[in-house]
PDB file of N, CA and C in Angstrom:
ATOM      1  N   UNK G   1       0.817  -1.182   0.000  1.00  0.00           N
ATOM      2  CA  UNK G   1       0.000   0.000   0.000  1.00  0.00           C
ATOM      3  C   UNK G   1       0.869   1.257   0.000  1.00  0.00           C
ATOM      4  N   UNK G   2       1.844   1.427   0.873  1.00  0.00           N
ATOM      5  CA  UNK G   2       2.517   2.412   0.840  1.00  0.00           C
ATOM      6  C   UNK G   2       3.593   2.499  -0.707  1.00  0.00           C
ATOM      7  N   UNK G   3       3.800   1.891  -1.328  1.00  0.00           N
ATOM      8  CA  UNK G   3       4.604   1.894  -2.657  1.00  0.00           C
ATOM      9  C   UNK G   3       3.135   2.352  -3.375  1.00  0.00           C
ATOM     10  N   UNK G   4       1.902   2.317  -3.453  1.00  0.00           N
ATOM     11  CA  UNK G   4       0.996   2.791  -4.026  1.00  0.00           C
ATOM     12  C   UNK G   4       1.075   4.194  -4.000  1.00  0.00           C
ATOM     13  N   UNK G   5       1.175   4.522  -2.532  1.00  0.00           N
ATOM     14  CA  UNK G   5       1.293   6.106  -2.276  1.00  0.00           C
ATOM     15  C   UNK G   5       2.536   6.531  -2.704  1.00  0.00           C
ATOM     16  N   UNK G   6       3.551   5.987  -3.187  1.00  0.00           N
ATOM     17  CA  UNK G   6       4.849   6.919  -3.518  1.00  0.00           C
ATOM     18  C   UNK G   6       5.641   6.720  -2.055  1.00  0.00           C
ATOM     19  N   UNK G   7       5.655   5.966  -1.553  1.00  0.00           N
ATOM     20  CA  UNK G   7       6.164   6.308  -0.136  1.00  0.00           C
ATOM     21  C   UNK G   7       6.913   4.830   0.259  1.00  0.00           C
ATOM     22  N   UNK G   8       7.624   3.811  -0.694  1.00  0.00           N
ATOM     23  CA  UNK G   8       7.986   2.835  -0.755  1.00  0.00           C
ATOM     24  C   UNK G   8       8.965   2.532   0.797  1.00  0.00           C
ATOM     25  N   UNK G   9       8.916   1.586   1.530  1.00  0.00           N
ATOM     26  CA  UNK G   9       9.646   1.466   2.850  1.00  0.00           C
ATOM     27  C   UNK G   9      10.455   0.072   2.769  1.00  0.00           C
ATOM     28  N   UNK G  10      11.676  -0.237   3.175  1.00  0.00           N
ATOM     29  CA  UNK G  10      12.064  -1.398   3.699  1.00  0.00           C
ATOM     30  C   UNK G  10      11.843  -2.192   4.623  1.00  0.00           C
ATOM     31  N   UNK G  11      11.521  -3.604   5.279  1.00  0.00           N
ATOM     32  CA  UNK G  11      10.979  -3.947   6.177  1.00  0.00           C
ATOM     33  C   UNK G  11      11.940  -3.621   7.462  1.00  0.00           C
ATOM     34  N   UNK G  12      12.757  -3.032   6.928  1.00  0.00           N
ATOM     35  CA  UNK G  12      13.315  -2.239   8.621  1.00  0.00           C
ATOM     36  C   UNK G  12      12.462  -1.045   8.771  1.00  0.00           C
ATOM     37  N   UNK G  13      12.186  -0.169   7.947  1.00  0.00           N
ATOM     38  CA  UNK G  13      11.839   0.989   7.905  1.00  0.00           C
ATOM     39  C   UNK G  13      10.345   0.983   8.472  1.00  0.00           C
ATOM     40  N   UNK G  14       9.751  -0.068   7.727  1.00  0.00           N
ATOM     41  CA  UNK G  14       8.113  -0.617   8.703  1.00  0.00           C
ATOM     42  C   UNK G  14       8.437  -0.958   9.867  1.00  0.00           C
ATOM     43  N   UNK G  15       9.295  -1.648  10.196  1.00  0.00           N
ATOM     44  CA  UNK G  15       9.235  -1.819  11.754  1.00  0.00           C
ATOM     45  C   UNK G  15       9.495  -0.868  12.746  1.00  0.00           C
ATOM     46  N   UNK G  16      10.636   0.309  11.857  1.00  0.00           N
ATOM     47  CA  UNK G  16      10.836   1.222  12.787  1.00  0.00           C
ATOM     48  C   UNK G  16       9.595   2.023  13.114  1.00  0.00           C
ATOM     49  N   UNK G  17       8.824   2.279  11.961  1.00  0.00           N
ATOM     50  CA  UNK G  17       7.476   3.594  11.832  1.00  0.00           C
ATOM     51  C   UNK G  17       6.671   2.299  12.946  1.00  0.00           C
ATOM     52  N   UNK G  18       6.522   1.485  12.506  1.00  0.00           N
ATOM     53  CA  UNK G  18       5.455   0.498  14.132  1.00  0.00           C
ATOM     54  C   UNK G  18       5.965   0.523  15.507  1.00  0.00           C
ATOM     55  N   UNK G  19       7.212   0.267  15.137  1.00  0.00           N
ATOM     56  CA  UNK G  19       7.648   1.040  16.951  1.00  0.00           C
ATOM     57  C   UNK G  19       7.686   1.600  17.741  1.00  0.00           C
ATOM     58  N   UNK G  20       7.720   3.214  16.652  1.00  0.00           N
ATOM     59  CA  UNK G  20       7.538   4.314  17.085  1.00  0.00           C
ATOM     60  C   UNK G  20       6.158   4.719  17.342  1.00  0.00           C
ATOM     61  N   UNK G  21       5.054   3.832  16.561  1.00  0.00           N
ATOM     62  CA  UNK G  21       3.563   4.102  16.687  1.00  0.00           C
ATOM     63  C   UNK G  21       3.259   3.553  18.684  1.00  0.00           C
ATOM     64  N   UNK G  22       3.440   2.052  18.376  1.00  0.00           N
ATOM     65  CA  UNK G  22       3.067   1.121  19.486  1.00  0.00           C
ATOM     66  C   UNK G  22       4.124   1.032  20.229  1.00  0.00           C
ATOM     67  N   UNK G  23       5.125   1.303  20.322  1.00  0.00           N
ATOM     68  CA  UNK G  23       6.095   1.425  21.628  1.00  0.00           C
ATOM     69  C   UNK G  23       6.751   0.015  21.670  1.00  0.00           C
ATOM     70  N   UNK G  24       6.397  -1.304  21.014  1.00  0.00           N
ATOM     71  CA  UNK G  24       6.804  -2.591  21.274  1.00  0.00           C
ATOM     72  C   UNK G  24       7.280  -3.087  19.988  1.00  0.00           C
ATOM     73  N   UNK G  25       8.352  -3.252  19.994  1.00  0.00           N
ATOM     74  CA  UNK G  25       9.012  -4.092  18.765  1.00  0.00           C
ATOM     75  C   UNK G  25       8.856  -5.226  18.467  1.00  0.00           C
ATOM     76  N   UNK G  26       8.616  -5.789  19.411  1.00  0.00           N
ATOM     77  CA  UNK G  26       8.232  -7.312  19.461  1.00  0.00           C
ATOM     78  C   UNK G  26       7.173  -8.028  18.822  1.00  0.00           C
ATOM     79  N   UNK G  27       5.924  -6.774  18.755  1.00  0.00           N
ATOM     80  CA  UNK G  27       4.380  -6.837  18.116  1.00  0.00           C
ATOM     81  C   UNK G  27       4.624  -6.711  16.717  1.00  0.00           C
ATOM     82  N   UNK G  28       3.774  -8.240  15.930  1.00  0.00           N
ATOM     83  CA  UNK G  28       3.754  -8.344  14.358  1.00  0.00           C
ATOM     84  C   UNK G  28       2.813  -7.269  14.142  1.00  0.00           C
ATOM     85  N   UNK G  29       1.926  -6.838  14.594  1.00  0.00           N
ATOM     86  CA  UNK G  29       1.085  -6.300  14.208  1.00  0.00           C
ATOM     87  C   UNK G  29      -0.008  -5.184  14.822  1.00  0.00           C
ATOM     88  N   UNK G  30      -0.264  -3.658  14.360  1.00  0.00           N
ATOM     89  CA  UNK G  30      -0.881  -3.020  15.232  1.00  0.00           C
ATOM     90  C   UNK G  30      -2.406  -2.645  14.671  1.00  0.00           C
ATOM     91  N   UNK G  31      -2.651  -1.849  15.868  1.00  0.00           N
ATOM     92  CA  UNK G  31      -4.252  -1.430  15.829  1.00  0.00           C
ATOM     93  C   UNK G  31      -4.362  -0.612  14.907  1.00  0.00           C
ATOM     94  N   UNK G  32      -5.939  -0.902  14.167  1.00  0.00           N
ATOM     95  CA  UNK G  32      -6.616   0.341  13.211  1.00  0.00           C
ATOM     96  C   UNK G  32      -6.008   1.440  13.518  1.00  0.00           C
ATOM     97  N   UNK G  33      -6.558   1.904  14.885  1.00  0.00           N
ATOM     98  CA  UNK G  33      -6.160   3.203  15.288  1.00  0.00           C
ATOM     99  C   UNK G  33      -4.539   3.659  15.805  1.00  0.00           C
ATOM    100  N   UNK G  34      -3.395   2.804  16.088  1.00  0.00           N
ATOM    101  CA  UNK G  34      -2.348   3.126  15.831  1.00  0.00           C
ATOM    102  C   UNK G  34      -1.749   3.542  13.850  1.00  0.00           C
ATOM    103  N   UNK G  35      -2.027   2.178  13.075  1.00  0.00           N
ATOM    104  CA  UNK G  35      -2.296   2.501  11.997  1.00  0.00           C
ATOM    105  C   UNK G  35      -2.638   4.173  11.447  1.00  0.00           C
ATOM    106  N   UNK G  36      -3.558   4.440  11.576  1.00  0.00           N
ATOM    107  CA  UNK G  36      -4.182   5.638  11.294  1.00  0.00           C
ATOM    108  C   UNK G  36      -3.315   6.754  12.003  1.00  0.00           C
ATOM    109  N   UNK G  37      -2.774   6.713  13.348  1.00  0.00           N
ATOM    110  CA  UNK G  37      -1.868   7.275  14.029  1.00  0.00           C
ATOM    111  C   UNK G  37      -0.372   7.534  13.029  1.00  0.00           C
ATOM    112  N   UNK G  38       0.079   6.600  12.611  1.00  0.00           N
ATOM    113  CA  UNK G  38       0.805   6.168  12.044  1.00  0.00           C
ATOM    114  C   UNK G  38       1.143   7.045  10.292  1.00  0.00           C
ATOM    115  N   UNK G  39       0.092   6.804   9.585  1.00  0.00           N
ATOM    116  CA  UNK G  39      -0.010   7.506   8.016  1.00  0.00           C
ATOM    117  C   UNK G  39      -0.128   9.000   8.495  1.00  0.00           C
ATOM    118  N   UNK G  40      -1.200   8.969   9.423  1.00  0.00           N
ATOM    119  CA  UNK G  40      -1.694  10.586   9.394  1.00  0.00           C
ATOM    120  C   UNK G  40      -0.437  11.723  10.098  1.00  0.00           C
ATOM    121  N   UNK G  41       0.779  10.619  11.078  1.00  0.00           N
ATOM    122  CA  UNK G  41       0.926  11.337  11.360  1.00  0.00           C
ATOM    123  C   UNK G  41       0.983  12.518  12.492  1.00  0.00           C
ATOM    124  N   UNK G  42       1.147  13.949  11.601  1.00  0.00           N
ATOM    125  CA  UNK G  42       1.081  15.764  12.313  1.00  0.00           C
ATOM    126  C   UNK G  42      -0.176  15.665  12.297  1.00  0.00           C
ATOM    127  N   UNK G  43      -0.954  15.158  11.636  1.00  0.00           N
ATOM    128  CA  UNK G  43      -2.110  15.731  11.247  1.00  0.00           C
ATOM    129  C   UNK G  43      -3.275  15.060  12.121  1.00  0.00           C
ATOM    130  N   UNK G  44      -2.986  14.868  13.508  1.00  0.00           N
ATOM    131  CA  UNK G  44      -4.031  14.274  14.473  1.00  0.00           C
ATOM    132  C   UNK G  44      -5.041  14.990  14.846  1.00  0.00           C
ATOM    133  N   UNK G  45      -5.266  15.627  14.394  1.00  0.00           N
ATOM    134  CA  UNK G  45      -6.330  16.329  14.484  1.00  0.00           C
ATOM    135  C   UNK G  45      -8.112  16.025  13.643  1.00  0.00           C
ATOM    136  N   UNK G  46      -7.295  15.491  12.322  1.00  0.00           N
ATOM    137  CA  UNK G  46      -7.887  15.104  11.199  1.00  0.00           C
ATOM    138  C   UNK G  46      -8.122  13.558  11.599  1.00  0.00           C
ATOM    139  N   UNK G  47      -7.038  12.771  12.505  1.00  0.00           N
ATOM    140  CA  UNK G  47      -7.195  11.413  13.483  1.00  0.00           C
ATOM    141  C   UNK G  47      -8.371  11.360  13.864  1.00  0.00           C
ATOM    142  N   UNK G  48      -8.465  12.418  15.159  1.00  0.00           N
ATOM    143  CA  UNK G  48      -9.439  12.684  15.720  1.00  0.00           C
ATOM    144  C   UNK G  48     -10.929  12.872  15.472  1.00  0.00           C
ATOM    145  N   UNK G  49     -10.967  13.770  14.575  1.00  0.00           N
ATOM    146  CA  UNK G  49     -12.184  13.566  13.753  1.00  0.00           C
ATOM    147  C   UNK G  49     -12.660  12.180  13.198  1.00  0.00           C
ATOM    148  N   UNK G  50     -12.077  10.918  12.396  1.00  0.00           N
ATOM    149  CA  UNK G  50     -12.510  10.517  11.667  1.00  0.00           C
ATOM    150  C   UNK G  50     -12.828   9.256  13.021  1.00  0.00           C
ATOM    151  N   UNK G  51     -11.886   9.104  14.240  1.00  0.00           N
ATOM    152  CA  UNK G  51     -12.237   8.102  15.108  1.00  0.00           C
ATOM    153  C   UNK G  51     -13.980   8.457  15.864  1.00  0.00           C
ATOM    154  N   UNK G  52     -13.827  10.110  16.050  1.00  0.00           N
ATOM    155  CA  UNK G  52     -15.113  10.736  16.733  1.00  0.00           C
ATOM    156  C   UNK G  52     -16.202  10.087  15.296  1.00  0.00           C
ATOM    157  N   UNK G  53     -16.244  10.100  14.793  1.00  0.00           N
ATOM    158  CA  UNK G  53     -17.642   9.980  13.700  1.00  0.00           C
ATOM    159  C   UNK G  53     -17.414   8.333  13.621  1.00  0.00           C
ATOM    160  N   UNK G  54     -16.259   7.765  13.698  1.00  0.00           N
ATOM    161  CA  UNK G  54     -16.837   6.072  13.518  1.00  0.00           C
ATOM    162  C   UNK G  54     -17.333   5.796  14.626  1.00  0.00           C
ATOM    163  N   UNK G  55     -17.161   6.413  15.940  1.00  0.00           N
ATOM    164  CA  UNK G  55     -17.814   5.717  17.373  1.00  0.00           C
ATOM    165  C   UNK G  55     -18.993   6.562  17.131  1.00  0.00           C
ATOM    166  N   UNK G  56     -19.403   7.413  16.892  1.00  0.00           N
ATOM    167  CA  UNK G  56     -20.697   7.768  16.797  1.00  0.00           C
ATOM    168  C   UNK G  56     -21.740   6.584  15.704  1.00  0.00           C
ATOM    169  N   UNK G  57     -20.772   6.452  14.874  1.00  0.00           N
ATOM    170  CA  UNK G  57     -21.627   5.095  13.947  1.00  0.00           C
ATOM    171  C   UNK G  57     -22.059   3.892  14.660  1.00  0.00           C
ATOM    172  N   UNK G  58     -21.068   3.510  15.211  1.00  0.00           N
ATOM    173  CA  UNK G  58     -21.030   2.206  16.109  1.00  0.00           C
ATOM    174  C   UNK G  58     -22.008   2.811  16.944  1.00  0.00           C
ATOM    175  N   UNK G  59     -22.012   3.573  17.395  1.00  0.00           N
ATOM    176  CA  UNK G  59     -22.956   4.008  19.280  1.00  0.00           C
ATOM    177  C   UNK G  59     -24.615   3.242  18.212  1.00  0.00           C
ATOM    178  N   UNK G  60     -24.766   4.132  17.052  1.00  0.00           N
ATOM    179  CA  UNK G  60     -25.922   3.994  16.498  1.00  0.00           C
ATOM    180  C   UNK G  60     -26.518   2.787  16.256  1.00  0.00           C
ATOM    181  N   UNK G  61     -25.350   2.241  15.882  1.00  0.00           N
ATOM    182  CA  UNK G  61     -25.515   0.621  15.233  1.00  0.00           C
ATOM    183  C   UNK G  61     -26.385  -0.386  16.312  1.00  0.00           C
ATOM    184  N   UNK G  62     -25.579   0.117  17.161  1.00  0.00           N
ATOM    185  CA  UNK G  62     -26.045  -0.723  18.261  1.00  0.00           C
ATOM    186  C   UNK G  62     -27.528  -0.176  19.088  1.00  0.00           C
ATOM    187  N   UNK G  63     -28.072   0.445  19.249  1.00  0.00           N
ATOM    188  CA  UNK G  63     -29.053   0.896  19.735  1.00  0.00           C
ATOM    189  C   UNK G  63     -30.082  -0.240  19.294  1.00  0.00           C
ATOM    190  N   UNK G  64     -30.943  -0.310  20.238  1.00  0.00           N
ATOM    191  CA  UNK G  64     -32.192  -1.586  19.860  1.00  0.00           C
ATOM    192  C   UNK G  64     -33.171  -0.251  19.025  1.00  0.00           C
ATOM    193  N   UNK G  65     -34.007  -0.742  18.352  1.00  0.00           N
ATOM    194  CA  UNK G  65     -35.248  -0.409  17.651  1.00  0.00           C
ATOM    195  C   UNK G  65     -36.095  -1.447  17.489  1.00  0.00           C
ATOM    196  N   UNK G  66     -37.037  -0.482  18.367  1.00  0.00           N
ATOM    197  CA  UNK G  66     -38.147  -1.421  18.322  1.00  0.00           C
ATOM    198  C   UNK G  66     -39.566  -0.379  18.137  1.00  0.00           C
ATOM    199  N   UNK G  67     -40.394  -1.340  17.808  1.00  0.00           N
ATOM    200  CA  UNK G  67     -41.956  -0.262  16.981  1.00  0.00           C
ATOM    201  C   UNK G  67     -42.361   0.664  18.499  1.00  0.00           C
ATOM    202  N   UNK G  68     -43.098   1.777  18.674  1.00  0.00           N
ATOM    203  CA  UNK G  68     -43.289   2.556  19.206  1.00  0.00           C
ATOM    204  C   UNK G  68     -45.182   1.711  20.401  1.00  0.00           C
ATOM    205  N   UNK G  69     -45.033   1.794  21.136  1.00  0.00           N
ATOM    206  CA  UNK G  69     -45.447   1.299  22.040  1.00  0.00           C
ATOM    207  C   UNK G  69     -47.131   1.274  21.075  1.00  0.00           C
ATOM    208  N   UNK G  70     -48.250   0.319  21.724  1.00  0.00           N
ATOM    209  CA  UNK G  70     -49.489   0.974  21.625  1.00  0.00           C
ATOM    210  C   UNK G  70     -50.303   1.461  22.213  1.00  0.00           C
ATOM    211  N   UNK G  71     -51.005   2.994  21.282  1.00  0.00           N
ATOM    212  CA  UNK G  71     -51.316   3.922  22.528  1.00  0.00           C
ATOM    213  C   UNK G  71     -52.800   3.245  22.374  1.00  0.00           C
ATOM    214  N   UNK G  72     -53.872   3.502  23.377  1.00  0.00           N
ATOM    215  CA  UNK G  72     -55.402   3.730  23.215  1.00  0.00           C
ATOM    216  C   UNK G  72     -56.189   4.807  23.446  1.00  0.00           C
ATOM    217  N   UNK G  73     -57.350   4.980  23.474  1.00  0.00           N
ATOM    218  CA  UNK G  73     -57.737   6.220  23.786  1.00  0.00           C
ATOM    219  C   UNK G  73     -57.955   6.868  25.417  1.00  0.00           C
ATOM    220  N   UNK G  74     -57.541   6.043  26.378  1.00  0.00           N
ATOM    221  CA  UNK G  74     -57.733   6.483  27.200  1.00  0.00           C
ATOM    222  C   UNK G  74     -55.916   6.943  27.674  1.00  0.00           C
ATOM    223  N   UNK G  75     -55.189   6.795  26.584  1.00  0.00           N
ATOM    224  CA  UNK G  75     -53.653   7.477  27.083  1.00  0.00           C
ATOM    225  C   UNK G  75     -54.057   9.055  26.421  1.00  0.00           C
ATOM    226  N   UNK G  76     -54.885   9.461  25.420  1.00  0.00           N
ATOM    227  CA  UNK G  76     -54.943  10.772  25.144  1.00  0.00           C
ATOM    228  C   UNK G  76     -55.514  11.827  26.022  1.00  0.00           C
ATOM    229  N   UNK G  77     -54.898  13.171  25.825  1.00  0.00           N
ATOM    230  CA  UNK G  77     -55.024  14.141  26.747  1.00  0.00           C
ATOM    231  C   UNK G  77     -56.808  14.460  26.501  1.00  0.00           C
TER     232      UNK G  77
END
């Protein structure tokens, strides 16, 4: 992916940018959100935003829906 972007790395050079993300050298592999930490970068700000709107998706996702109760006429004012 990164040779897609113009930004070709050696597998030292990936391990160093994951190290520096996740702190552990030892780890094959890191989080979405280190990832994203990672490409973006200075630009955490723009991080920030895109993590705030996927947990707002998820919050939604999950909410139950269910049909709205039934009223009769003796619940009206």
């Amino acid at each position: 992916m990164l040779e897609k972007l113009g930004l070709a790395k050696t597998h030292r050079e990936l391990k160093k940018m994951m190290s520096e993300v996740v702190g552990d050298t030892s780890k094959e592999t890191i989080s979405y959100n280190d990832f994203l930490n990672m490409m973006l970068g200075k630009k955490n700000a723009i991080l920030k935003l895109i993590l705030m709107f996927e947990g707002m998706g998820k919050e939604q996702d999950n909410k139950d829906v269910a049909p709205p109760s039934r009223k009769t006429f003796a619940d009206l004012p």
